[in-house]
Coordinates of C-alpha atoms and ligand atoms in Angstrom, one line a residue:
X818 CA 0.4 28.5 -85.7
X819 CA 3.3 28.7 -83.2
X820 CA 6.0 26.8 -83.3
X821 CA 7.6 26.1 -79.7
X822 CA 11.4 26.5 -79.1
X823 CA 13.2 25.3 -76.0
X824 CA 16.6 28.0 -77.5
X825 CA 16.4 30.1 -80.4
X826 CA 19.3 31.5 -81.7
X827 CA 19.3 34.3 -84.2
X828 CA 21.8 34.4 -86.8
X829 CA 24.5 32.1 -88.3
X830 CA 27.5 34.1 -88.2
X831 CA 30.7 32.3 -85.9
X832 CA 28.5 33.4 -82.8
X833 CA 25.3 31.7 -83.8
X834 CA 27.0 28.5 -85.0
X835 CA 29.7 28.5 -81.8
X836 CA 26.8 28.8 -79.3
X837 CA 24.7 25.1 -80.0
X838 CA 26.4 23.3 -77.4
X839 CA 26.6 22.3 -74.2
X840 CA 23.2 19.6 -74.0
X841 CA 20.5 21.8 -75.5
X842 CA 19.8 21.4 -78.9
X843 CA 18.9 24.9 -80.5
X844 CA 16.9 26.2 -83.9
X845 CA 19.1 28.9 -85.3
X846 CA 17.6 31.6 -87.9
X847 CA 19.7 32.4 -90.3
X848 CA 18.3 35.6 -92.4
X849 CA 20.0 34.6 -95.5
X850 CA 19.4 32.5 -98.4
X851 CA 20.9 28.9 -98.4
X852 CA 22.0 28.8 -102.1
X853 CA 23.2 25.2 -101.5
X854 CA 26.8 23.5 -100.6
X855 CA 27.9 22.9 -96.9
X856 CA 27.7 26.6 -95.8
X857 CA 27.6 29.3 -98.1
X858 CA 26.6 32.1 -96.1
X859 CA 29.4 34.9 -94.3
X860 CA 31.4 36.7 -97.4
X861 CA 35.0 34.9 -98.3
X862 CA 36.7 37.0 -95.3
X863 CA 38.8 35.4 -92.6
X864 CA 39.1 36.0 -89.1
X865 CA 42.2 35.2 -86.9
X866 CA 41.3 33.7 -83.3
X867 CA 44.3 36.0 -81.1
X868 CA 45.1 34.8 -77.6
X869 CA 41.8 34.7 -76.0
X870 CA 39.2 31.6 -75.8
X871 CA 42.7 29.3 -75.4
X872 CA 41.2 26.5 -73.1
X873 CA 37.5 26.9 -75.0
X874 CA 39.8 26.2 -78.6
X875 CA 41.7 23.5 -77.2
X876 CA 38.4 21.6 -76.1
X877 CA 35.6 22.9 -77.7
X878 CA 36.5 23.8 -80.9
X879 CA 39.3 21.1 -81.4
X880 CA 38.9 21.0 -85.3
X881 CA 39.1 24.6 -85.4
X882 CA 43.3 24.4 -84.7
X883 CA 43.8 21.7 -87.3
X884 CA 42.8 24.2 -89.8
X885 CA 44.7 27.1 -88.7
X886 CA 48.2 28.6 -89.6
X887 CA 50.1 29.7 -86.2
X888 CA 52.3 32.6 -85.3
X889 CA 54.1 33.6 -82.6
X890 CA 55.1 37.0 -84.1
X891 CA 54.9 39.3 -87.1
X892 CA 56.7 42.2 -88.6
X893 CA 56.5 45.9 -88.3
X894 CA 58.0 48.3 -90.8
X895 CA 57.3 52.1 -90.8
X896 CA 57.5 53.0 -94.9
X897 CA 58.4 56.7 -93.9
X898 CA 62.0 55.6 -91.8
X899 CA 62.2 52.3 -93.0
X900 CA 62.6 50.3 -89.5
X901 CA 61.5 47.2 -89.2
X902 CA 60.4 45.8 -85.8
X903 CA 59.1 42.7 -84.3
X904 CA 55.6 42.7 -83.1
X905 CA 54.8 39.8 -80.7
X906 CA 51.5 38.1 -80.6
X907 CA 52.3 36.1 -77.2
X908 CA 53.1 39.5 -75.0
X909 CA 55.8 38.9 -72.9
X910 CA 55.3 35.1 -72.3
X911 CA 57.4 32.8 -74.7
X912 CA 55.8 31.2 -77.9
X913 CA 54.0 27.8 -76.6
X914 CA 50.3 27.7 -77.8
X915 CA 49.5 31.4 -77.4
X916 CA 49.8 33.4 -80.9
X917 CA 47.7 34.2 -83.7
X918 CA 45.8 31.7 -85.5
X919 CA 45.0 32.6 -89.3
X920 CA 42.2 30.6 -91.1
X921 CA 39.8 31.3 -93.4
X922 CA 36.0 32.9 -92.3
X923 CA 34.4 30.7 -94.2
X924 CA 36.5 27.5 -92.6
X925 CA 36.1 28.6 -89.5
X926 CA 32.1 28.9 -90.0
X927 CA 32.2 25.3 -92.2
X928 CA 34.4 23.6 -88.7
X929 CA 31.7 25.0 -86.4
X930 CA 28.8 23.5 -88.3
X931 CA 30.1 20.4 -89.2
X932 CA 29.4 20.0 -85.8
X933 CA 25.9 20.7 -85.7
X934 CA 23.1 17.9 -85.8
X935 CA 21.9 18.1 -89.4
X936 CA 19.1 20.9 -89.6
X937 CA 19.6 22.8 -87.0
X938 CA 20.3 26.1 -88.9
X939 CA 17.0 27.6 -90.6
X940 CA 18.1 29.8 -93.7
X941 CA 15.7 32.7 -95.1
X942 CA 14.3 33.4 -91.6
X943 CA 15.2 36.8 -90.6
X944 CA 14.0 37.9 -87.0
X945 CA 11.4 40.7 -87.3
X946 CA 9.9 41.5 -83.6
X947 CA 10.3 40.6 -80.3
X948 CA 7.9 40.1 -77.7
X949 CA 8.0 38.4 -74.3
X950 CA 5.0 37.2 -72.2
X951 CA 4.7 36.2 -68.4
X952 CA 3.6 32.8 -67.8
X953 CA 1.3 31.7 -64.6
X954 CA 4.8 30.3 -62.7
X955 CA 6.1 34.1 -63.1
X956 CA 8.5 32.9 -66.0
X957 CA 8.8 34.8 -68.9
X958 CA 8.8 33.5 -72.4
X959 CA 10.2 35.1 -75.6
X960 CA 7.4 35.1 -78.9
X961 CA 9.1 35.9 -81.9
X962 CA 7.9 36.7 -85.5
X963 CA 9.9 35.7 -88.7
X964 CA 10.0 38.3 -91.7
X965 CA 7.7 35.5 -93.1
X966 CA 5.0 35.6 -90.5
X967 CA 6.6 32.4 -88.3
X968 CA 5.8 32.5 -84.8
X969 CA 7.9 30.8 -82.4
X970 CA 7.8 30.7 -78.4
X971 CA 11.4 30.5 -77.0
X972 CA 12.4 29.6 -73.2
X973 CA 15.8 31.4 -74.5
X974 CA 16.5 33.5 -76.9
X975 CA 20.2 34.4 -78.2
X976 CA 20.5 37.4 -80.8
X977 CA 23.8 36.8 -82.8
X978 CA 22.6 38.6 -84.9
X979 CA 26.3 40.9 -85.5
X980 CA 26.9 44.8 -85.4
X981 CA 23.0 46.2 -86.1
X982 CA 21.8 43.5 -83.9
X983 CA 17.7 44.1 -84.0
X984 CA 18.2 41.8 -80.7
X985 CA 20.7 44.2 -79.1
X986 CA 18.3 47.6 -80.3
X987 CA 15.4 45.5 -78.4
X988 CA 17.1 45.4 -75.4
X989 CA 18.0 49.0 -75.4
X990 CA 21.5 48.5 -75.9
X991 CA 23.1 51.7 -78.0
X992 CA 24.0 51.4 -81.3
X993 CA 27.2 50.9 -82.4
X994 CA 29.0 54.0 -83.3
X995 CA 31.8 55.4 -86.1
X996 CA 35.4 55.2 -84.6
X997 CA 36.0 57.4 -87.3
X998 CA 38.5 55.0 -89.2
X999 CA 37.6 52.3 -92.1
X1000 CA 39.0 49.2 -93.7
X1001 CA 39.1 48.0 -97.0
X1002 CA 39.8 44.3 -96.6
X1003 CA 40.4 41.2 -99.4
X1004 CA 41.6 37.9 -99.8
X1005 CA 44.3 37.3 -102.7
X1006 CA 44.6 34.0 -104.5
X1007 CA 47.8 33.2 -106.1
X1008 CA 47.5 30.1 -107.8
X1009 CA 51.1 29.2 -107.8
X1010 CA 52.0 29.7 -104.8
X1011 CA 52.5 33.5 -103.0
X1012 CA 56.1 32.5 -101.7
X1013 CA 55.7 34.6 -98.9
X1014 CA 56.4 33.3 -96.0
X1015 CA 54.1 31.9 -93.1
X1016 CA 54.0 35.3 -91.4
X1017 CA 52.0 38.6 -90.2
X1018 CA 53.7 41.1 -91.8
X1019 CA 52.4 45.4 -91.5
X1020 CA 53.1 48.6 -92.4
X1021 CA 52.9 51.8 -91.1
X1022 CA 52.8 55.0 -92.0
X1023 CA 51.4 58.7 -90.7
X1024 CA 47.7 58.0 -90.5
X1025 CA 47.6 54.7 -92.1
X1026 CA 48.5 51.1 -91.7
X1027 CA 48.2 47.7 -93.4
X1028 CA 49.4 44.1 -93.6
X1029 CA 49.0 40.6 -94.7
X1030 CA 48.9 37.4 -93.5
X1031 CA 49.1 34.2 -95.9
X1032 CA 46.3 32.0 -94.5
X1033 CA 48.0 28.5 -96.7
X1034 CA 50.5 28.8 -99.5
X1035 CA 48.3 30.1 -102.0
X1036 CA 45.8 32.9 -100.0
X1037 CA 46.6 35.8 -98.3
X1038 CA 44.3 37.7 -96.6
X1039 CA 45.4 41.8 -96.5
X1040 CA 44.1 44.9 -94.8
X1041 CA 44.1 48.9 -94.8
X1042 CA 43.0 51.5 -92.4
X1043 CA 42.7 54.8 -92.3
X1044 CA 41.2 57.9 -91.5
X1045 CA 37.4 57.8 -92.7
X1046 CA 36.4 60.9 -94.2
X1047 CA 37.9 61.7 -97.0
X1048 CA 36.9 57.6 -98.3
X1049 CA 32.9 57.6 -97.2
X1050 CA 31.9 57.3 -101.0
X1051 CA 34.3 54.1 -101.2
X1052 CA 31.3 52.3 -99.0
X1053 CA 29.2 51.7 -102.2
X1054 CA 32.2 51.4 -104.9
X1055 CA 32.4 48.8 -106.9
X1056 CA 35.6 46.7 -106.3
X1057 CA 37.4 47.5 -108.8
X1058 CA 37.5 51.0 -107.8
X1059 CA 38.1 49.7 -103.8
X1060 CA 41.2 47.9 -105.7
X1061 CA 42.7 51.3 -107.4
X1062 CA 41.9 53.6 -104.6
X1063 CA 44.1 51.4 -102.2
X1064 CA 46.8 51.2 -105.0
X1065 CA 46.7 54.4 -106.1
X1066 CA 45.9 56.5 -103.1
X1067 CA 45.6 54.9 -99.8
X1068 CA 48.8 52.5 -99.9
X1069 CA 50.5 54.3 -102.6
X1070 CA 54.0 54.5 -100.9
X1071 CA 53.6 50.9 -99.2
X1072 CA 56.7 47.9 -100.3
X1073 CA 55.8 46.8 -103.9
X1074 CA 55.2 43.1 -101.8
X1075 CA 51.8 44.8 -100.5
X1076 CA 50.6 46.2 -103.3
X1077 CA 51.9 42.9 -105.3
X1078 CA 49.5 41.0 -102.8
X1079 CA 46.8 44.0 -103.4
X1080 CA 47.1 43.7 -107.3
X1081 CA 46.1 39.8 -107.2
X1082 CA 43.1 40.5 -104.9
X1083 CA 39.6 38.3 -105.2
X1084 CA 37.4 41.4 -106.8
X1085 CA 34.7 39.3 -105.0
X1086 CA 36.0 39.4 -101.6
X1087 CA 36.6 43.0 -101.3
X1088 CA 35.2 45.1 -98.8
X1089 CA 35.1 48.7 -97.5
X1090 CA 33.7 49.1 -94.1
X1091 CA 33.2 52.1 -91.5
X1092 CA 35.0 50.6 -88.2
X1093 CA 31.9 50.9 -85.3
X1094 CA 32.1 49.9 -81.9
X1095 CA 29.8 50.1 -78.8
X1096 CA 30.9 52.5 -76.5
X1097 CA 32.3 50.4 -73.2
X1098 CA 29.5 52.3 -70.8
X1099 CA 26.9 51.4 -72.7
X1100 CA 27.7 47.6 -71.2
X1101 CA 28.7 48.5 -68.1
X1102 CA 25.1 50.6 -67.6
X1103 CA 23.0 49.2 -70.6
X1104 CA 20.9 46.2 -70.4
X1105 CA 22.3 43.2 -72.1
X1106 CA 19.7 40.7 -71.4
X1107 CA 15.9 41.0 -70.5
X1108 CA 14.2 38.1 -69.1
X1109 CA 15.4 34.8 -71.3
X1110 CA 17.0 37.2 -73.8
X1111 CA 20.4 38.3 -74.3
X1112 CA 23.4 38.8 -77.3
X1113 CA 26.2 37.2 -78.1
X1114 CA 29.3 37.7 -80.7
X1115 CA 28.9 41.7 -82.4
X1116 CA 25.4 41.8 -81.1
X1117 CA 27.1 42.4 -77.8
X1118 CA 30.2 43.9 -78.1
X1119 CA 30.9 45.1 -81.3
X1120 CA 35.2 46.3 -81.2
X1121 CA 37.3 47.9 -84.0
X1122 CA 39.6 44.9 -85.1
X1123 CA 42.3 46.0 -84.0
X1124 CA 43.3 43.1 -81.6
X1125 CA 41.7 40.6 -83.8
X1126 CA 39.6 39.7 -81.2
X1127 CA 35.6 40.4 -82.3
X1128 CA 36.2 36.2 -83.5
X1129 CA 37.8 34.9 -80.4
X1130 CA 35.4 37.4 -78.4
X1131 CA 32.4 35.6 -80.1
X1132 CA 34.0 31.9 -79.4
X1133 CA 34.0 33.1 -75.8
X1134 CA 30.3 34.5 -75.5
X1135 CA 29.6 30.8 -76.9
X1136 CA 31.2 28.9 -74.1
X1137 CA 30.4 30.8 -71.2
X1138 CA 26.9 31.1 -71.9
X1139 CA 26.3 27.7 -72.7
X1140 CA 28.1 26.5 -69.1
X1141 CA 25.3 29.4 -67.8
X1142 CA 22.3 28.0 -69.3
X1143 CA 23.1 24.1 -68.6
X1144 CA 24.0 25.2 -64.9
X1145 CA 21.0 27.0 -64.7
X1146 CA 18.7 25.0 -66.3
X1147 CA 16.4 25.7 -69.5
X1148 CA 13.3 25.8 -66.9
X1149 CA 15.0 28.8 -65.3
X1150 CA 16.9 30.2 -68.4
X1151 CA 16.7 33.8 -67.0
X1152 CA 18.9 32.9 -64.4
X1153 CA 21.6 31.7 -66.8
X1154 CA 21.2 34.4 -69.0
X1155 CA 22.0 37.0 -65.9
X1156 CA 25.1 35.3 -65.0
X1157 CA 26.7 34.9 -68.3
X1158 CA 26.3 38.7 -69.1
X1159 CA 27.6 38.9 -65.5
X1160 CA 31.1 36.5 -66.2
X1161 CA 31.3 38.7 -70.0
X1162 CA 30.6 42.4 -69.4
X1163 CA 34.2 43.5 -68.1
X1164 CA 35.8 41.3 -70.6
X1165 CA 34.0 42.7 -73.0
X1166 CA 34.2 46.5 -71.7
X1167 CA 38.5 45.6 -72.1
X1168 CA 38.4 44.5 -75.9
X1169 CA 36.7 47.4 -76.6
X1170 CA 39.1 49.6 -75.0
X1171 CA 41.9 47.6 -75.8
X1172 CA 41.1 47.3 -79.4
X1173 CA 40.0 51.4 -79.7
X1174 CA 42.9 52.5 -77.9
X1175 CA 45.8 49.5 -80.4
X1176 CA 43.7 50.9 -83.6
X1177 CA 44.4 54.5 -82.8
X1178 CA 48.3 54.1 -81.7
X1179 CA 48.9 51.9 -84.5
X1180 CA 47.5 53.7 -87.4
X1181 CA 49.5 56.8 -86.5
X1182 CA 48.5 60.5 -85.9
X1183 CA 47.1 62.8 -88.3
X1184 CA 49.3 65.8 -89.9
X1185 CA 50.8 68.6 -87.0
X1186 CA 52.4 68.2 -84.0
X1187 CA 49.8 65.6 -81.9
X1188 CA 50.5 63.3 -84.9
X1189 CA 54.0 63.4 -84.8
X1190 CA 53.8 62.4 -81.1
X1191 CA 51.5 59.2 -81.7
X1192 CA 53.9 58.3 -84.0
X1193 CA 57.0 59.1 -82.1
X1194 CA 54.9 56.8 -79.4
X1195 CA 53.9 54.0 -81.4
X1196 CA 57.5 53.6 -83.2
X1197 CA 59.4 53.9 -80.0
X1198 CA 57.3 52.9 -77.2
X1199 CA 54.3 51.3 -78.3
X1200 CA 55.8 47.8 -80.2
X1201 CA 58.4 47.3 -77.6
X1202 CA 56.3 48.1 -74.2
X1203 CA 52.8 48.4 -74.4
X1204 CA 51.5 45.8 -77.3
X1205 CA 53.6 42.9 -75.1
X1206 CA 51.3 44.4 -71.9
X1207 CA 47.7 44.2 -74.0
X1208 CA 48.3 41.1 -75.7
X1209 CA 49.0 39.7 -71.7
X1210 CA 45.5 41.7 -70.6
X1211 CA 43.6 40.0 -73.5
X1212 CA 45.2 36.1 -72.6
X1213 CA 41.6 34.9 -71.4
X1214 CA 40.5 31.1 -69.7
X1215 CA 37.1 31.3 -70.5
X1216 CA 36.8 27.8 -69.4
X1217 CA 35.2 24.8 -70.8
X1218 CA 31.9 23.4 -71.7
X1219 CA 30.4 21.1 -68.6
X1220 CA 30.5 17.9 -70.8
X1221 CA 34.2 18.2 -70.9
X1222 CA 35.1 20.0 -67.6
Ligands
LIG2335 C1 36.7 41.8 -92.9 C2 36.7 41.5 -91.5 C3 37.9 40.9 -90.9 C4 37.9 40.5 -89.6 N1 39.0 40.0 -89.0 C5 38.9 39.5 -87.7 C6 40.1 38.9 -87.1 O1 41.1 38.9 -87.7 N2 39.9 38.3 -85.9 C7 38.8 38.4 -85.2 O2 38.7 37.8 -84.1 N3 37.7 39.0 -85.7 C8 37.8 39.6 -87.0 N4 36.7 40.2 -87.5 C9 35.5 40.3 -86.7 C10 34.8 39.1 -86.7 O3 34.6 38.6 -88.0 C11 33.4 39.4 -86.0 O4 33.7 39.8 -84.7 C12 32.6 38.1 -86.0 O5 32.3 37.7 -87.3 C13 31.4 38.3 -85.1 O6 30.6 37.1 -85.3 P1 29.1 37.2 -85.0 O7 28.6 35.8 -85.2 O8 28.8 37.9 -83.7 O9 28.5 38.2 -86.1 P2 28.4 38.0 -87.7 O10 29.5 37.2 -88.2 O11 28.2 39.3 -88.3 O12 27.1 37.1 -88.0 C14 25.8 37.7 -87.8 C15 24.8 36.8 -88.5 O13 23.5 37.2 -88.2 C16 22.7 37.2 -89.4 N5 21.6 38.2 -89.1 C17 21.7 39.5 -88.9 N6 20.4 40.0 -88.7 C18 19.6 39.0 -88.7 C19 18.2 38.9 -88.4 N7 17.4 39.9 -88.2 N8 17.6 37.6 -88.5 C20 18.4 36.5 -88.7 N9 19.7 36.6 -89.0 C21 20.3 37.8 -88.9 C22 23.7 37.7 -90.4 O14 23.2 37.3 -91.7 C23 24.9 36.9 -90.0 O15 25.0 35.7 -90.6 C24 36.7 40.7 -88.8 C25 35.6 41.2 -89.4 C26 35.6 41.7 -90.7 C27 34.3 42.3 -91.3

């Protein structure tokens, strides 16, 4: 039997749940497992919403700022010369309501669909094919099939369906690919209170960096990267052994306050991941929609996260395409489709570049003398000059939602 759609949206991630607005009423597929409580899919990460998506934030996501620290500013210290500098999060404009926001993934996905007519995310349904078909008024249709043999006929379709989008590899678009680099990535509870304070503090070092950021006064989310290589069997580790290989090896010589914050990680919320991105050309000559069908979130543009922007990115895709699709119409959803990947290519082409390009200075050179000049560069030039410069390219209006225009 088919079940018929007006928009479908695949997957529940911040994309998925951002994009339900705007006067059309979608059914989102969610390949997980609802296990109960209010929303228990995503893993216990975070995600900071940097710069971009201001006016879409203020309007359309108004409960989303309630729940988020602010910061105009963080902390950079190299461990190898001890110097300390300021890194500024609002570029050379001064600290109003631009700066890094800090909250919680899983807040951030609960906010977004709390605001969701009840039902409207289907868990355990993971896309499996895509099809289109032409109808007798020349417009095209998507037909879809569920891992468990669902059928359903969209006018729209919306793959949010994150990095190995099977949306994204249906239209053609290339695969995201290894920058090379890799995180390990945690949450730390300290159930009497961290003391840090409310700030975004990093290190440096040749060929590595880190940081944390206290999301409330007892979390505090942290981060390494580095070089990839010599780590690859850290992908299927257990966490314990993620845990000791950043305290032992990969942020052996960082302040005792990071490895303090290390020490006291989540075991559950630990994660070691390759950093992939989709080479910028691939969206400037690739297909990112077919007919009624396009991506949105990692499906599209999949970034290191080295401007913290693959969140903020996906809040983005959300509102512009649903200002598309209700200008266009549902009966003419193609249309829509077309000029929304039109309005987000370039932007997204830039937070790929930008985000490559921050990841590389920042995490310093490898051994010899082409390292010693990225470092030279970051330490002396980079902070000071060019950081202010790409957090002003990446301030973004991506305008509101019609309801609210
Ligand atoms: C540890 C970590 C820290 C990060 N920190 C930041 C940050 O500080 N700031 C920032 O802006 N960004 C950050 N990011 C990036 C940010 O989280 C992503 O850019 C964002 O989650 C993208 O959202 P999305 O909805 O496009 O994809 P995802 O969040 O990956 O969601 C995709 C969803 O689709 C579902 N799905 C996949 N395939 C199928 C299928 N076939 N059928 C049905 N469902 C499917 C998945 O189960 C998932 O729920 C971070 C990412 C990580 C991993």
């Amino acid at each position: 039997m088919m079940d018929e759609q007006e928009v479908v949206i695949i997957g529940a991630g911040i994309a998925g749940l951002a994009t339900p607005r705007a006067g059309f009423e979608p059914a989102v597929k969610e390949k997980v497992e609802n296990t109960g409580g209010v929303v228990v899919w995503g893993w216990a990460g975070f995600a900071v919403l940097l710069r971009g998506a201001l006016r879409a934030r203020r309007s359309c996501f108004p409960k989303l700022l309630e729940k988020a620290l602010f910061e105009c500013a963080g902390w950079v210290t190299n461990v190898e010369t001890g110097t300390t500098q300021v890194t500024s999060f609002t570029g050379t404009s001064k600290c109003g309501d631009l700066g890094v926001r800090g909250l919680h993934r899983k807040v951030l996905l609960e906010a977004l669909a709390e605001e969701l007519p009840p039902n409207t995310v289907r868990f355990s349904s993971k896309l499996a094919s895509i099809k289109t078909e032409t109808l007798k008024d020349s417009s095209t249709v998507a037909l879809l099939e569920l891992e468990d043999g669902t059928l359903i006929r969209a006018k729209a379709v919306i793959g949010c369906d994150g990095v190995h989008s099977v949306v994204a590899q249906w239209l053609g678009l290339s695969g995201p690919i290894d920058s090379g680099r890799a995180a390990v990535r945690g949450l730390s509870v300290f159930p009497q209170g961290h003391g840090f304070d409310h700030e975004v503090r990093q290190f440096v070092k040749q060929g590595k960096r880190a940081g944390f950021l206290p999301l409330n006064d007892t979390d505090v989310y942290w981060f390494t990267t580095h070089y990839a290589a010599e780590e690859k069997e850290l992908a299927v580790g257990d966490p314990l052994s993620i845990q000791r290989e950043v305290t032992n090896n990969l942020a052996k010589s960082f302040p005792p306050e990071f490895l303090r914050v290390v020490h006291q990680a989540d075991l559950s919320t630990l994660s070691w991941a390759p950093l992939k991105y989709r080479v910028p050309w691939a969206l400037v000559t690739g297909q990112a929609h077919k007919g009624p069908i396009t991506v949105a979130g990692d499906a599209f543009h999949p970034m290191t996260p080295d401007l913290a922007q693959g969140g903020g990115a996906a809040l983005e895709d959300a509102v512009v395409l649903a200002r598309n699709l209700a200008a266009a119409g549902l009966s003419n959803a193609e249309r829509g489709v077309e000029q929304y990947v039109k309005e987000r290519r370039w932007r997204a082409v830039g937070l790929i570049i930008g985000a490559y390009l921050s990841g590389w200075v920042q995490q310093g050179g490898r051994a010899g003398l082409s390292g010693w000049a990225v470092n030279w560069f970051r330490d002396h030039v980079f902070y000071r000059f060019v950081q202010p410069k790409i957090v002003d390219s990446v301030q973004y209006d991506c305008g509101v939602l019609p309801s609210v225009a």
